mmCIF file with all atom_site columns, C-alpha atoms in Angstrom:
data_model
loop_
_atom_site.group_PDB
_atom_site.id
_atom_site.type_symbol
_atom_site.label_atom_id
_atom_site.label_alt_id
_atom_site.label_comp_id
_atom_site.label_asym_id
_atom_site.label_entity_id
_atom_site.label_seq_id
_atom_site.pdbx_PDB_ins_code
_atom_site.Cartn_x
_atom_site.Cartn_y
_atom_site.Cartn_z
_atom_site.occupancy
_atom_site.B_iso_or_equiv
_atom_site.pdbx_formal_charge
_atom_site.auth_seq_id
_atom_site.auth_comp_id
_atom_site.auth_asym_id
_atom_site.auth_atom_id
_atom_site.pdbx_PDB_model_num
ATOM 1   C CA . UNK E 1 1   ? 92.443  107.111 108.197 1.00 66.00 ? 1   UNK E CA 1
ATOM 2   C CA . UNK E 1 2   ? 95.097  104.479 108.601 1.00 68.00 ? 2   UNK E CA 1
ATOM 3   C CA . UNK E 1 3   ? 94.532  101.607 106.211 1.00 92.00 ? 3   UNK E CA 1
ATOM 4   C CA . UNK E 1 4   ? 97.498  99.354  106.940 1.00 96.00 ? 4   UNK E CA 1
ATOM 5   C CA . UNK E 1 5   ? 98.615  99.524  110.538 1.00 97.00 ? 5   UNK E CA 1
ATOM 6   C CA . UNK E 1 6   ? 101.804 98.050  111.894 1.00 97.00 ? 6   UNK E CA 1
ATOM 7   C CA . UNK E 1 7   ? 102.646 97.618  115.538 1.00 91.00 ? 7   UNK E CA 1
ATOM 8   C CA . UNK E 1 8   ? 104.945 98.372  117.061 1.00 93.00 ? 8   UNK E CA 1
ATOM 9   C CA . UNK E 1 9   ? 106.682 101.006 114.925 1.00 95.00 ? 9   UNK E CA 1
ATOM 10  C CA . UNK E 1 10  ? 109.969 100.276 116.660 1.00 96.00 ? 10  UNK E CA 1
ATOM 11  C CA . UNK E 1 11  ? 110.932 96.972  118.211 1.00 97.00 ? 11  UNK E CA 1
ATOM 12  C CA . UNK E 1 12  ? 114.081 96.072  120.047 1.00 97.00 ? 12  UNK E CA 1
ATOM 13  C CA . UNK E 1 13  ? 114.800 92.433  120.736 1.00 96.00 ? 13  UNK E CA 1
ATOM 14  C CA . UNK E 1 14  ? 117.728 90.427  121.986 1.00 97.00 ? 14  UNK E CA 1
ATOM 15  C CA . UNK E 1 15  ? 119.747 88.068  119.891 1.00 97.00 ? 15  UNK E CA 1
ATOM 16  C CA . UNK E 1 16  ? 117.903 84.744  119.786 1.00 97.00 ? 16  UNK E CA 1
ATOM 17  C CA . UNK E 1 17  ? 114.773 85.994  121.556 1.00 97.00 ? 17  UNK E CA 1
ATOM 18  C CA . UNK E 1 18  ? 111.576 85.328  119.574 1.00 97.00 ? 18  UNK E CA 1
ATOM 19  C CA . UNK E 1 19  ? 109.734 88.399  118.393 1.00 97.00 ? 19  UNK E CA 1
ATOM 20  C CA . UNK E 1 20  ? 106.368 88.969  116.712 1.00 97.00 ? 20  UNK E CA 1
ATOM 21  C CA . UNK E 1 21  ? 105.441 91.889  114.515 1.00 97.00 ? 21  UNK E CA 1
ATOM 22  C CA . UNK E 1 22  ? 101.826 92.590  113.736 1.00 97.00 ? 22  UNK E CA 1
ATOM 23  C CA . UNK E 1 23  ? 99.923  94.071  110.852 1.00 98.00 ? 23  UNK E CA 1
ATOM 24  C CA . UNK E 1 24  ? 96.253  94.897  110.485 1.00 98.00 ? 24  UNK E CA 1
ATOM 25  C CA . UNK E 1 25  ? 94.276  96.347  107.614 1.00 97.00 ? 25  UNK E CA 1
ATOM 26  C CA . UNK E 1 26  ? 90.923  98.060  107.206 1.00 95.00 ? 26  UNK E CA 1
ATOM 27  C CA . UNK E 1 27  ? 90.778  97.596  103.432 1.00 91.00 ? 27  UNK E CA 1
ATOM 28  C CA . UNK E 1 28  ? 89.364  94.084  103.439 1.00 91.00 ? 28  UNK E CA 1
ATOM 29  C CA . UNK E 1 29  ? 91.997  93.069  100.921 1.00 90.00 ? 29  UNK E CA 1
ATOM 30  C CA . UNK E 1 30  ? 92.472  89.392  100.387 1.00 89.00 ? 30  UNK E CA 1
ATOM 31  C CA . UNK E 1 31  ? 96.241  89.470  99.889  1.00 90.00 ? 31  UNK E CA 1
ATOM 32  C CA . UNK E 1 32  ? 98.738  90.413  102.593 1.00 93.00 ? 32  UNK E CA 1
ATOM 33  C CA . UNK E 1 33  ? 102.515 90.559  102.274 1.00 94.00 ? 33  UNK E CA 1
ATOM 34  C CA . UNK E 1 34  ? 105.579 90.841  104.450 1.00 97.00 ? 34  UNK E CA 1
ATOM 35  C CA . UNK E 1 35  ? 108.709 92.495  103.135 1.00 97.00 ? 35  UNK E CA 1
ATOM 36  C CA . UNK E 1 36  ? 112.118 92.972  104.675 1.00 97.00 ? 36  UNK E CA 1
ATOM 37  C CA . UNK E 1 37  ? 113.921 96.174  103.811 1.00 96.00 ? 37  UNK E CA 1
ATOM 38  C CA . UNK E 1 38  ? 117.479 96.848  104.846 1.00 93.00 ? 38  UNK E CA 1
ATOM 39  C CA . UNK E 1 39  ? 119.001 100.270 104.758 1.00 85.00 ? 39  UNK E CA 1
ATOM 40  C CA . UNK E 1 40  ? 119.027 101.867 101.276 1.00 76.00 ? 40  UNK E CA 1
ATOM 41  C CA . UNK E 1 41  ? 117.867 98.643  99.652  1.00 89.00 ? 41  UNK E CA 1
ATOM 42  C CA . UNK E 1 42  ? 114.742 97.572  97.841  1.00 93.00 ? 42  UNK E CA 1
ATOM 43  C CA . UNK E 1 43  ? 112.003 95.800  99.788  1.00 95.00 ? 43  UNK E CA 1
ATOM 44  C CA . UNK E 1 44  ? 112.457 92.050  99.617  1.00 94.00 ? 44  UNK E CA 1
ATOM 45  C CA . UNK E 1 45  ? 109.367 89.866  99.695  1.00 94.00 ? 45  UNK E CA 1
ATOM 46  C CA . UNK E 1 46  ? 109.453 87.240  102.449 1.00 96.00 ? 46  UNK E CA 1
ATOM 47  C CA . UNK E 1 47  ? 106.024 85.662  101.906 1.00 93.00 ? 47  UNK E CA 1
ATOM 48  C CA . UNK E 1 48  ? 102.430 86.498  101.249 1.00 92.00 ? 48  UNK E CA 1
ATOM 49  C CA . UNK E 1 49  ? 98.976  85.198  102.002 1.00 93.00 ? 49  UNK E CA 1
ATOM 50  C CA . UNK E 1 50  ? 96.436  84.885  99.246  1.00 88.00 ? 50  UNK E CA 1
ATOM 51  C CA . UNK E 1 51  ? 93.353  84.589  101.424 1.00 90.00 ? 51  UNK E CA 1
ATOM 52  C CA . UNK E 1 52  ? 94.365  81.722  103.715 1.00 92.00 ? 52  UNK E CA 1
ATOM 53  C CA . UNK E 1 53  ? 96.913  80.277  101.326 1.00 91.00 ? 53  UNK E CA 1
ATOM 54  C CA . UNK E 1 54  ? 100.476 80.859  102.471 1.00 94.00 ? 54  UNK E CA 1
ATOM 55  C CA . UNK E 1 55  ? 103.096 81.504  99.784  1.00 91.00 ? 55  UNK E CA 1
ATOM 56  C CA . UNK E 1 56  ? 106.681 81.415  100.920 1.00 93.00 ? 56  UNK E CA 1
ATOM 57  C CA . UNK E 1 57  ? 109.533 82.835  98.859  1.00 93.00 ? 57  UNK E CA 1
ATOM 58  C CA . UNK E 1 58  ? 112.182 80.249  98.055  1.00 93.00 ? 58  UNK E CA 1
ATOM 59  C CA . UNK E 1 59  ? 114.976 82.163  99.751  1.00 94.00 ? 59  UNK E CA 1
ATOM 60  C CA . UNK E 1 60  ? 113.126 83.147  102.924 1.00 97.00 ? 60  UNK E CA 1
ATOM 61  C CA . UNK E 1 61  ? 114.924 81.590  105.909 1.00 96.00 ? 61  UNK E CA 1
ATOM 62  C CA . UNK E 1 62  ? 113.014 79.118  108.089 1.00 96.00 ? 62  UNK E CA 1
ATOM 63  C CA . UNK E 1 63  ? 113.601 81.517  110.963 1.00 96.00 ? 63  UNK E CA 1
ATOM 64  C CA . UNK E 1 64  ? 110.770 83.622  109.550 1.00 98.00 ? 64  UNK E CA 1
ATOM 65  C CA . UNK E 1 65  ? 107.191 82.438  109.959 1.00 97.00 ? 65  UNK E CA 1
ATOM 66  C CA . UNK E 1 66  ? 103.835 84.023  109.452 1.00 98.00 ? 66  UNK E CA 1
ATOM 67  C CA . UNK E 1 67  ? 100.274 83.642  110.626 1.00 97.00 ? 67  UNK E CA 1
ATOM 68  C CA . UNK E 1 68  ? 97.052  85.053  109.308 1.00 97.00 ? 68  UNK E CA 1
ATOM 69  C CA . UNK E 1 69  ? 94.220  84.281  111.722 1.00 97.00 ? 69  UNK E CA 1
ATOM 70  C CA . UNK E 1 70  ? 91.647  86.322  109.782 1.00 96.00 ? 70  UNK E CA 1
ATOM 71  C CA . UNK E 1 71  ? 91.346  88.717  106.836 1.00 95.00 ? 71  UNK E CA 1
ATOM 72  C CA . UNK E 1 72  ? 92.377  91.754  108.842 1.00 97.00 ? 72  UNK E CA 1
ATOM 73  C CA . UNK E 1 73  ? 95.440  90.554  110.695 1.00 97.00 ? 73  UNK E CA 1
ATOM 74  C CA . UNK E 1 74  ? 98.770  89.087  109.748 1.00 98.00 ? 74  UNK E CA 1
ATOM 75  C CA . UNK E 1 75  ? 101.777 88.378  111.972 1.00 98.00 ? 75  UNK E CA 1
ATOM 76  C CA . UNK E 1 76  ? 105.466 87.966  111.295 1.00 98.00 ? 76  UNK E CA 1
ATOM 77  C CA . UNK E 1 77  ? 107.284 85.714  113.749 1.00 98.00 ? 77  UNK E CA 1
ATOM 78  C CA . UNK E 1 78  ? 111.048 85.647  113.914 1.00 98.00 ? 78  UNK E CA 1
ATOM 79  C CA . UNK E 1 79  ? 111.925 82.594  115.937 1.00 97.00 ? 79  UNK E CA 1
ATOM 80  C CA . UNK E 1 80  ? 115.562 83.339  116.715 1.00 97.00 ? 80  UNK E CA 1
ATOM 81  C CA . UNK E 1 81  ? 116.559 86.810  115.567 1.00 97.00 ? 81  UNK E CA 1
ATOM 82  C CA . UNK E 1 82  ? 120.136 87.309  114.509 1.00 97.00 ? 82  UNK E CA 1
ATOM 83  C CA . UNK E 1 83  ? 122.009 90.557  114.065 1.00 96.00 ? 83  UNK E CA 1
ATOM 84  C CA . UNK E 1 84  ? 121.472 90.248  110.329 1.00 96.00 ? 84  UNK E CA 1
ATOM 85  C CA . UNK E 1 85  ? 117.713 90.375  110.812 1.00 97.00 ? 85  UNK E CA 1
ATOM 86  C CA . UNK E 1 86  ? 117.808 93.985  111.922 1.00 97.00 ? 86  UNK E CA 1
ATOM 87  C CA . UNK E 1 87  ? 115.786 95.791  109.274 1.00 97.00 ? 87  UNK E CA 1
ATOM 88  C CA . UNK E 1 88  ? 112.550 97.564  108.485 1.00 97.00 ? 88  UNK E CA 1
ATOM 89  C CA . UNK E 1 89  ? 109.679 95.107  108.085 1.00 98.00 ? 89  UNK E CA 1
ATOM 90  C CA . UNK E 1 90  ? 106.915 96.256  105.821 1.00 98.00 ? 90  UNK E CA 1
ATOM 91  C CA . UNK E 1 91  ? 103.431 94.868  105.630 1.00 98.00 ? 91  UNK E CA 1
ATOM 92  C CA . UNK E 1 92  ? 101.381 95.435  102.496 1.00 95.00 ? 92  UNK E CA 1
ATOM 93  C CA . UNK E 1 93  ? 97.965  94.479  101.175 1.00 93.00 ? 93  UNK E CA 1
ATOM 94  C CA . UNK E 1 94  ? 96.357  94.247  97.786  1.00 89.00 ? 94  UNK E CA 1
ATOM 95  C CA . UNK E 1 95  ? 93.089  93.299  96.206  1.00 84.00 ? 95  UNK E CA 1
ATOM 96  C CA . UNK E 1 96  ? 93.341  90.601  93.602  1.00 71.00 ? 96  UNK E CA 1
ATOM 97  C CA . UNK E 1 97  ? 92.079  92.132  90.399  1.00 60.00 ? 97  UNK E CA 1
ATOM 98  C CA . UNK E 1 98  ? 92.433  90.025  87.306  1.00 54.00 ? 98  UNK E CA 1
ATOM 99  C CA . UNK E 1 99  ? 92.955  92.249  84.333  1.00 49.00 ? 99  UNK E CA 1
ATOM 100 C CA . UNK E 1 100 ? 93.973  95.148  86.485  1.00 56.00 ? 100 UNK E CA 1
ATOM 101 C CA . UNK E 1 101 ? 97.105  96.015  88.312  1.00 58.00 ? 101 UNK E CA 1
ATOM 102 C CA . UNK E 1 102 ? 97.909  94.899  91.778  1.00 70.00 ? 102 UNK E CA 1
ATOM 103 C CA . UNK E 1 103 ? 98.597  98.079  93.653  1.00 83.00 ? 103 UNK E CA 1
ATOM 104 C CA . UNK E 1 104 ? 99.974  97.213  97.034  1.00 89.00 ? 104 UNK E CA 1
ATOM 105 C CA . UNK E 1 105 ? 99.208  99.414  99.998  1.00 92.00 ? 105 UNK E CA 1
ATOM 106 C CA . UNK E 1 106 ? 102.045 99.583  102.479 1.00 95.00 ? 106 UNK E CA 1
ATOM 107 C CA . UNK E 1 107 ? 102.034 100.155 106.178 1.00 96.00 ? 107 UNK E CA 1
ATOM 108 C CA . UNK E 1 108 ? 104.568 102.476 107.836 1.00 96.00 ? 108 UNK E CA 1
ATOM 109 C CA . UNK E 1 109 ? 106.816 99.590  108.773 1.00 97.00 ? 109 UNK E CA 1
ATOM 110 C CA . UNK E 1 110 ? 108.313 98.254  111.969 1.00 97.00 ? 110 UNK E CA 1
ATOM 111 C CA . UNK E 1 111 ? 111.982 98.945  112.504 1.00 97.00 ? 111 UNK E CA 1
ATOM 112 C CA . UNK E 1 112 ? 113.546 95.978  114.242 1.00 97.00 ? 112 UNK E CA 1
ATOM 113 C CA . UNK E 1 113 ? 116.755 96.327  116.200 1.00 97.00 ? 113 UNK E CA 1
ATOM 114 C CA . UNK E 1 114 ? 118.571 93.227  117.452 1.00 97.00 ? 114 UNK E CA 1
ATOM 115 C CA . UNK E 1 115 ? 120.956 93.669  120.370 1.00 96.00 ? 115 UNK E CA 1
ATOM 116 C CA . UNK K 2 1   ? 116.119 85.181  86.299  1.00 37.00 ? 1   UNK K CA 1
ATOM 117 C CA . UNK K 2 2   ? 113.997 88.262  86.760  1.00 42.00 ? 2   UNK K CA 1
ATOM 118 C CA . UNK K 2 3   ? 115.470 91.495  87.920  1.00 51.00 ? 3   UNK K CA 1
ATOM 119 C CA . UNK K 2 4   ? 114.575 95.116  87.947  1.00 61.00 ? 4   UNK K CA 1
ATOM 120 C CA . UNK K 2 5   ? 117.200 97.753  88.355  1.00 57.00 ? 5   UNK K CA 1
ATOM 121 C CA . UNK K 2 6   ? 117.725 101.471 88.182  1.00 51.00 ? 6   UNK K CA 1
ATOM 122 C CA . UNK K 2 7   ? 120.337 103.355 86.249  1.00 52.00 ? 7   UNK K CA 1
ATOM 123 C CA . UNK K 2 8   ? 121.353 105.884 88.885  1.00 57.00 ? 8   UNK K CA 1
ATOM 124 C CA . UNK K 2 9   ? 121.362 105.636 92.654  1.00 86.00 ? 9   UNK K CA 1
ATOM 125 C CA . UNK K 2 10  ? 120.966 109.403 93.197  1.00 91.00 ? 10  UNK K CA 1
ATOM 126 C CA . UNK K 2 11  ? 119.432 112.312 91.325  1.00 93.00 ? 11  UNK K CA 1
ATOM 127 C CA . UNK K 2 12  ? 119.615 115.941 92.340  1.00 95.00 ? 12  UNK K CA 1
ATOM 128 C CA . UNK K 2 13  ? 117.419 118.597 90.699  1.00 96.00 ? 13  UNK K CA 1
ATOM 129 C CA . UNK K 2 14  ? 116.443 122.172 91.245  1.00 97.00 ? 14  UNK K CA 1
ATOM 130 C CA . UNK K 2 15  ? 112.969 122.996 92.446  1.00 97.00 ? 15  UNK K CA 1
ATOM 131 C CA . UNK K 2 16  ? 110.722 123.621 89.470  1.00 97.00 ? 16  UNK K CA 1
ATOM 132 C CA . UNK K 2 17  ? 112.753 121.508 87.072  1.00 97.00 ? 17  UNK K CA 1
ATOM 133 C CA . UNK K 2 18  ? 111.500 118.257 85.585  1.00 97.00 ? 18  UNK K CA 1
ATOM 134 C CA . UNK K 2 19  ? 112.923 115.003 86.933  1.00 97.00 ? 19  UNK K CA 1
ATOM 135 C CA . UNK K 2 20  ? 113.415 111.766 85.056  1.00 96.00 ? 20  UNK K CA 1
ATOM 136 C CA . UNK K 2 21  ? 114.055 108.558 86.945  1.00 95.00 ? 21  UNK K CA 1
ATOM 137 C CA . UNK K 2 22  ? 114.970 105.501 84.924  1.00 93.00 ? 22  UNK K CA 1
ATOM 138 C CA . UNK K 2 23  ? 114.538 101.802 85.375  1.00 92.00 ? 23  UNK K CA 1
ATOM 139 C CA . UNK K 2 24  ? 115.767 98.864  83.298  1.00 89.00 ? 24  UNK K CA 1
ATOM 140 C CA . UNK K 2 25  ? 114.412 95.358  83.493  1.00 86.00 ? 25  UNK K CA 1
ATOM 141 C CA . UNK K 2 26  ? 115.705 92.089  82.168  1.00 82.00 ? 26  UNK K CA 1
ATOM 142 C CA . UNK K 2 27  ? 112.676 89.830  82.003  1.00 74.00 ? 27  UNK K CA 1
ATOM 143 C CA . UNK K 2 28  ? 110.258 90.746  79.242  1.00 69.00 ? 28  UNK K CA 1
ATOM 144 C CA . UNK K 2 29  ? 107.530 88.575  80.726  1.00 73.00 ? 29  UNK K CA 1
ATOM 145 C CA . UNK K 2 30  ? 105.976 91.361  82.763  1.00 74.00 ? 30  UNK K CA 1
ATOM 146 C CA . UNK K 2 31  ? 102.320 92.271  82.944  1.00 78.00 ? 31  UNK K CA 1
ATOM 147 C CA . UNK K 2 32  ? 102.635 95.576  84.693  1.00 87.00 ? 32  UNK K CA 1
ATOM 148 C CA . UNK K 2 33  ? 105.020 97.992  86.332  1.00 92.00 ? 33  UNK K CA 1
ATOM 149 C CA . UNK K 2 34  ? 104.518 100.218 89.321  1.00 93.00 ? 34  UNK K CA 1
ATOM 150 C CA . UNK K 2 35  ? 106.428 103.210 90.624  1.00 96.00 ? 35  UNK K CA 1
ATOM 151 C CA . UNK K 2 36  ? 106.607 103.739 94.349  1.00 96.00 ? 36  UNK K CA 1
ATOM 152 C CA . UNK K 2 37  ? 107.822 106.690 96.378  1.00 97.00 ? 37  UNK K CA 1
ATOM 153 C CA . UNK K 2 38  ? 109.320 106.110 99.804  1.00 96.00 ? 38  UNK K CA 1
ATOM 154 C CA . UNK K 2 39  ? 109.997 108.948 102.189 1.00 94.00 ? 39  UNK K CA 1
ATOM 155 C CA . UNK K 2 40  ? 112.364 108.514 105.072 1.00 90.00 ? 40  UNK K CA 1
ATOM 156 C CA . UNK K 2 41  ? 110.872 106.379 107.825 1.00 88.00 ? 41  UNK K CA 1
ATOM 157 C CA . UNK K 2 42  ? 107.716 105.576 105.872 1.00 92.00 ? 42  UNK K CA 1
ATOM 158 C CA . UNK K 2 43  ? 106.395 102.732 103.804 1.00 94.00 ? 43  UNK K CA 1
ATOM 159 C CA . UNK K 2 44  ? 106.394 102.913 99.992  1.00 95.00 ? 44  UNK K CA 1
ATOM 160 C CA . UNK K 2 45  ? 103.571 104.929 98.501  1.00 95.00 ? 45  UNK K CA 1
ATOM 161 C CA . UNK K 2 46  ? 101.997 104.112 95.152  1.00 93.00 ? 46  UNK K CA 1
ATOM 162 C CA . UNK K 2 47  ? 102.579 106.732 92.458  1.00 95.00 ? 47  UNK K CA 1
ATOM 163 C CA . UNK K 2 48  ? 101.479 105.303 89.152  1.00 95.00 ? 48  UNK K CA 1
ATOM 164 C CA . UNK K 2 49  ? 101.287 102.020 87.303  1.00 92.00 ? 49  UNK K CA 1
ATOM 165 C CA . UNK K 2 50  ? 101.354 100.932 83.690  1.00 92.00 ? 50  UNK K CA 1
ATOM 166 C CA . UNK K 2 51  ? 100.369 97.695  82.038  1.00 89.00 ? 51  UNK K CA 1
ATOM 167 C CA . UNK K 2 52  ? 102.827 96.114  79.632  1.00 89.00 ? 52  UNK K CA 1
ATOM 168 C CA . UNK K 2 53  ? 100.503 96.671  76.661  1.00 90.00 ? 53  UNK K CA 1
ATOM 169 C CA . UNK K 2 54  ? 100.793 100.423 77.110  1.00 93.00 ? 54  UNK K CA 1
ATOM 170 C CA . UNK K 2 55  ? 103.590 102.848 76.192  1.00 95.00 ? 55  UNK K CA 1
ATOM 171 C CA . UNK K 2 56  ? 102.648 105.826 78.273  1.00 97.00 ? 56  UNK K CA 1
ATOM 172 C CA . UNK K 2 57  ? 100.474 106.755 81.160  1.00 96.00 ? 57  UNK K CA 1
ATOM 173 C CA . UNK K 2 58  ? 99.986  110.121 82.802  1.00 97.00 ? 58  UNK K CA 1
ATOM 174 C CA . UNK K 2 59  ? 98.976  111.121 86.263  1.00 94.00 ? 59  UNK K CA 1
ATOM 175 C CA . UNK K 2 60  ? 99.051  114.322 88.196  1.00 93.00 ? 60  UNK K CA 1
ATOM 176 C CA . UNK K 2 61  ? 102.485 115.821 87.452  1.00 96.00 ? 61  UNK K CA 1
ATOM 177 C CA . UNK K 2 62  ? 103.849 112.352 86.664  1.00 98.00 ? 62  UNK K CA 1
ATOM 178 C CA . UNK K 2 63  ? 104.241 110.414 83.453  1.00 98.00 ? 63  UNK K CA 1
ATOM 179 C CA . UNK K 2 64  ? 105.473 106.875 83.064  1.00 97.00 ? 64  UNK K CA 1
ATOM 180 C CA . UNK K 2 65  ? 106.964 105.739 79.776  1.00 97.00 ? 65  UNK K CA 1
ATOM 181 C CA . UNK K 2 66  ? 107.509 102.121 78.879  1.00 95.00 ? 66  UNK K CA 1
ATOM 182 C CA . UNK K 2 67  ? 109.826 101.079 76.059  1.00 94.00 ? 67  UNK K CA 1
ATOM 183 C CA . UNK K 2 68  ? 109.519 97.355  75.694  1.00 90.00 ? 68  UNK K CA 1
ATOM 184 C CA . UNK K 2 69  ? 112.011 97.217  72.848  1.00 90.00 ? 69  UNK K CA 1
ATOM 185 C CA . UNK K 2 70  ? 114.880 98.219  75.092  1.00 91.00 ? 70  UNK K CA 1
ATOM 186 C CA . UNK K 2 71  ? 113.207 97.067  78.332  1.00 90.00 ? 71  UNK K CA 1
ATOM 187 C CA . UNK K 2 72  ? 113.267 100.496 79.845  1.00 92.00 ? 72  UNK K CA 1
ATOM 188 C CA . UNK K 2 73  ? 110.848 102.313 82.110  1.00 94.00 ? 73  UNK K CA 1
ATOM 189 C CA . UNK K 2 74  ? 110.979 105.927 83.199  1.00 96.00 ? 74  UNK K CA 1
ATOM 190 C CA . UNK K 2 75  ? 109.147 108.168 85.609  1.00 97.00 ? 75  UNK K CA 1
ATOM 191 C CA . UNK K 2 76  ? 108.935 111.827 84.753  1.00 98.00 ? 76  UNK K CA 1
ATOM 192 C CA . UNK K 2 77  ? 107.991 114.312 87.429  1.00 98.00 ? 77  UNK K CA 1
ATOM 193 C CA . UNK K 2 78  ? 107.014 117.765 86.213  1.00 97.00 ? 78  UNK K CA 1
ATOM 194 C CA . UNK K 2 79  ? 107.842 120.901 88.178  1.00 97.00 ? 79  UNK K CA 1
ATOM 195 C CA . UNK K 2 80  ? 109.620 118.976 90.912  1.00 97.00 ? 80  UNK K CA 1
ATOM 196 C CA . UNK K 2 81  ? 108.882 120.189 94.420  1.00 96.00 ? 81  UNK K CA 1
ATOM 197 C CA . UNK K 2 82  ? 110.772 119.762 97.697  1.00 96.00 ? 82  UNK K CA 1
ATOM 198 C CA . UNK K 2 83  ? 108.055 117.330 98.789  1.00 96.00 ? 83  UNK K CA 1
ATOM 199 C CA . UNK K 2 84  ? 109.091 115.059 95.945  1.00 97.00 ? 84  UNK K CA 1
ATOM 200 C CA . UNK K 2 85  ? 112.393 114.336 97.680  1.00 97.00 ? 85  UNK K CA 1
ATOM 201 C CA . UNK K 2 86  ? 112.342 110.625 98.428  1.00 96.00 ? 86  UNK K CA 1
ATOM 202 C CA . UNK K 2 87  ? 113.586 107.263 97.198  1.00 95.00 ? 87  UNK K CA 1
ATOM 203 C CA . UNK K 2 88  ? 111.790 106.026 94.109  1.00 96.00 ? 88  UNK K CA 1
ATOM 204 C CA . UNK K 2 89  ? 111.420 102.343 93.293  1.00 95.00 ? 89  UNK K CA 1
ATOM 205 C CA . UNK K 2 90  ? 110.168 100.665 90.186  1.00 94.00 ? 90  UNK K CA 1
ATOM 206 C CA . UNK K 2 91  ? 108.586 97.258  90.542  1.00 93.00 ? 91  UNK K CA 1
ATOM 207 C CA . UNK K 2 92  ? 107.368 94.709  88.062  1.00 90.00 ? 92  UNK K CA 1
ATOM 208 C CA . UNK K 2 93  ? 104.646 92.165  88.404  1.00 85.00 ? 93  UNK K CA 1
ATOM 209 C CA . UNK K 2 94  ? 103.260 89.121  86.663  1.00 77.00 ? 94  UNK K CA 1
ATOM 210 C CA . UNK K 2 95  ? 99.652  88.098  86.866  1.00 71.00 ? 95  UNK K CA 1
ATOM 211 C CA . UNK K 2 96  ? 100.703 84.462  86.823  1.00 66.00 ? 96  UNK K CA 1
ATOM 212 C CA . UNK K 2 97  ? 102.626 85.119  90.017  1.00 60.00 ? 97  UNK K CA 1
ATOM 213 C CA . UNK K 2 98  ? 99.453  86.265  91.684  1.00 60.00 ? 98  UNK K CA 1
ATOM 214 C CA . UNK K 2 99  ? 100.226 89.588  93.235  1.00 71.00 ? 99  UNK K CA 1
ATOM 215 C CA . UNK K 2 100 ? 103.976 89.298  93.645  1.00 81.00 ? 100 UNK K CA 1
ATOM 216 C CA . UNK K 2 101 ? 106.076 92.326  92.878  1.00 87.00 ? 101 UNK K CA 1
ATOM 217 C CA . UNK K 2 102 ? 109.794 92.428  92.246  1.00 88.00 ? 102 UNK K CA 1
ATOM 218 C CA . UNK K 2 103 ? 111.332 95.706  93.313  1.00 91.00 ? 103 UNK K CA 1
ATOM 219 C CA . UNK K 2 104 ? 114.350 97.314  91.737  1.00 89.00 ? 104 UNK K CA 1
ATOM 220 C CA . UNK K 2 105 ? 116.935 99.239  93.693  1.00 86.00 ? 105 UNK K CA 1
ATOM 221 C CA . UNK K 2 106 ? 115.893 102.763 94.518  1.00 91.00 ? 106 UNK K CA 1
ATOM 222 C CA . UNK K 2 107 ? 116.911 106.163 93.241  1.00 94.00 ? 107 UNK K CA 1
ATOM 223 C CA . UNK K 2 108 ? 117.288 108.890 95.835  1.00 94.00 ? 108 UNK K CA 1
ATOM 224 C CA . UNK K 2 109 ? 115.770 112.091 94.455  1.00 96.00 ? 109 UNK K CA 1
ATOM 225 C CA . UNK K 2 110 ? 116.884 115.300 96.124  1.00 96.00 ? 110 UNK K CA 1
ATOM 226 C CA . UNK K 2 111 ? 115.167 118.555 95.235  1.00 96.00 ? 111 UNK K CA 1
ATOM 227 C CA . UNK K 2 112 ? 117.210 121.648 95.919  1.00 94.00 ? 112 UNK K CA 1
ATOM 228 C CA . UNK K 2 113 ? 115.358 124.889 96.672  1.00 89.00 ? 113 UNK K CA 1
#
């Protein structure tokens, strides 16, 4: 059973045309993350939601926004995609467990192409 | 600043051999480390984790060793199988950072039949 679902799996957008990627989870985890991963590189955290609290990484461009309307869904909005934004976008979730580790469960990713 | 990195970008082994993937980190203020496996076209998959107050942890066919003295982490895979071919990432986390993970660069493991 899919636990972290990302739609679409492949997205093609035009330079400068806003695009939204979606993520949903059936785990009822309170933390959701968005990562950007370029070819052969490590995933780079863009931001995460701790419940409804939004936590932006210092070096995430303003071009990237996120929304979390409820526990299950989280969206990544790219307001004006540039060629450099072509990448795999990974959504992940975790359950906050003090004293434990914070295993993150990843979705399959959305591969974004910018033309 | 914090960073997590791997010693080798690629590792090639014969099927049935043991594999050792290494990771070095610079910031000693870590609460835990996690190894992830990422197959082509898929999201990272959790393999095993270890808290910073431990030296060793074993799973099914995998063992993670943590040497805090030299800030070194390794993942050992016993009897490597073709299905183990993937990119492996180590990641570190701090409880004070909530659930944030910092990923190191990956090692591409190729298992030759």
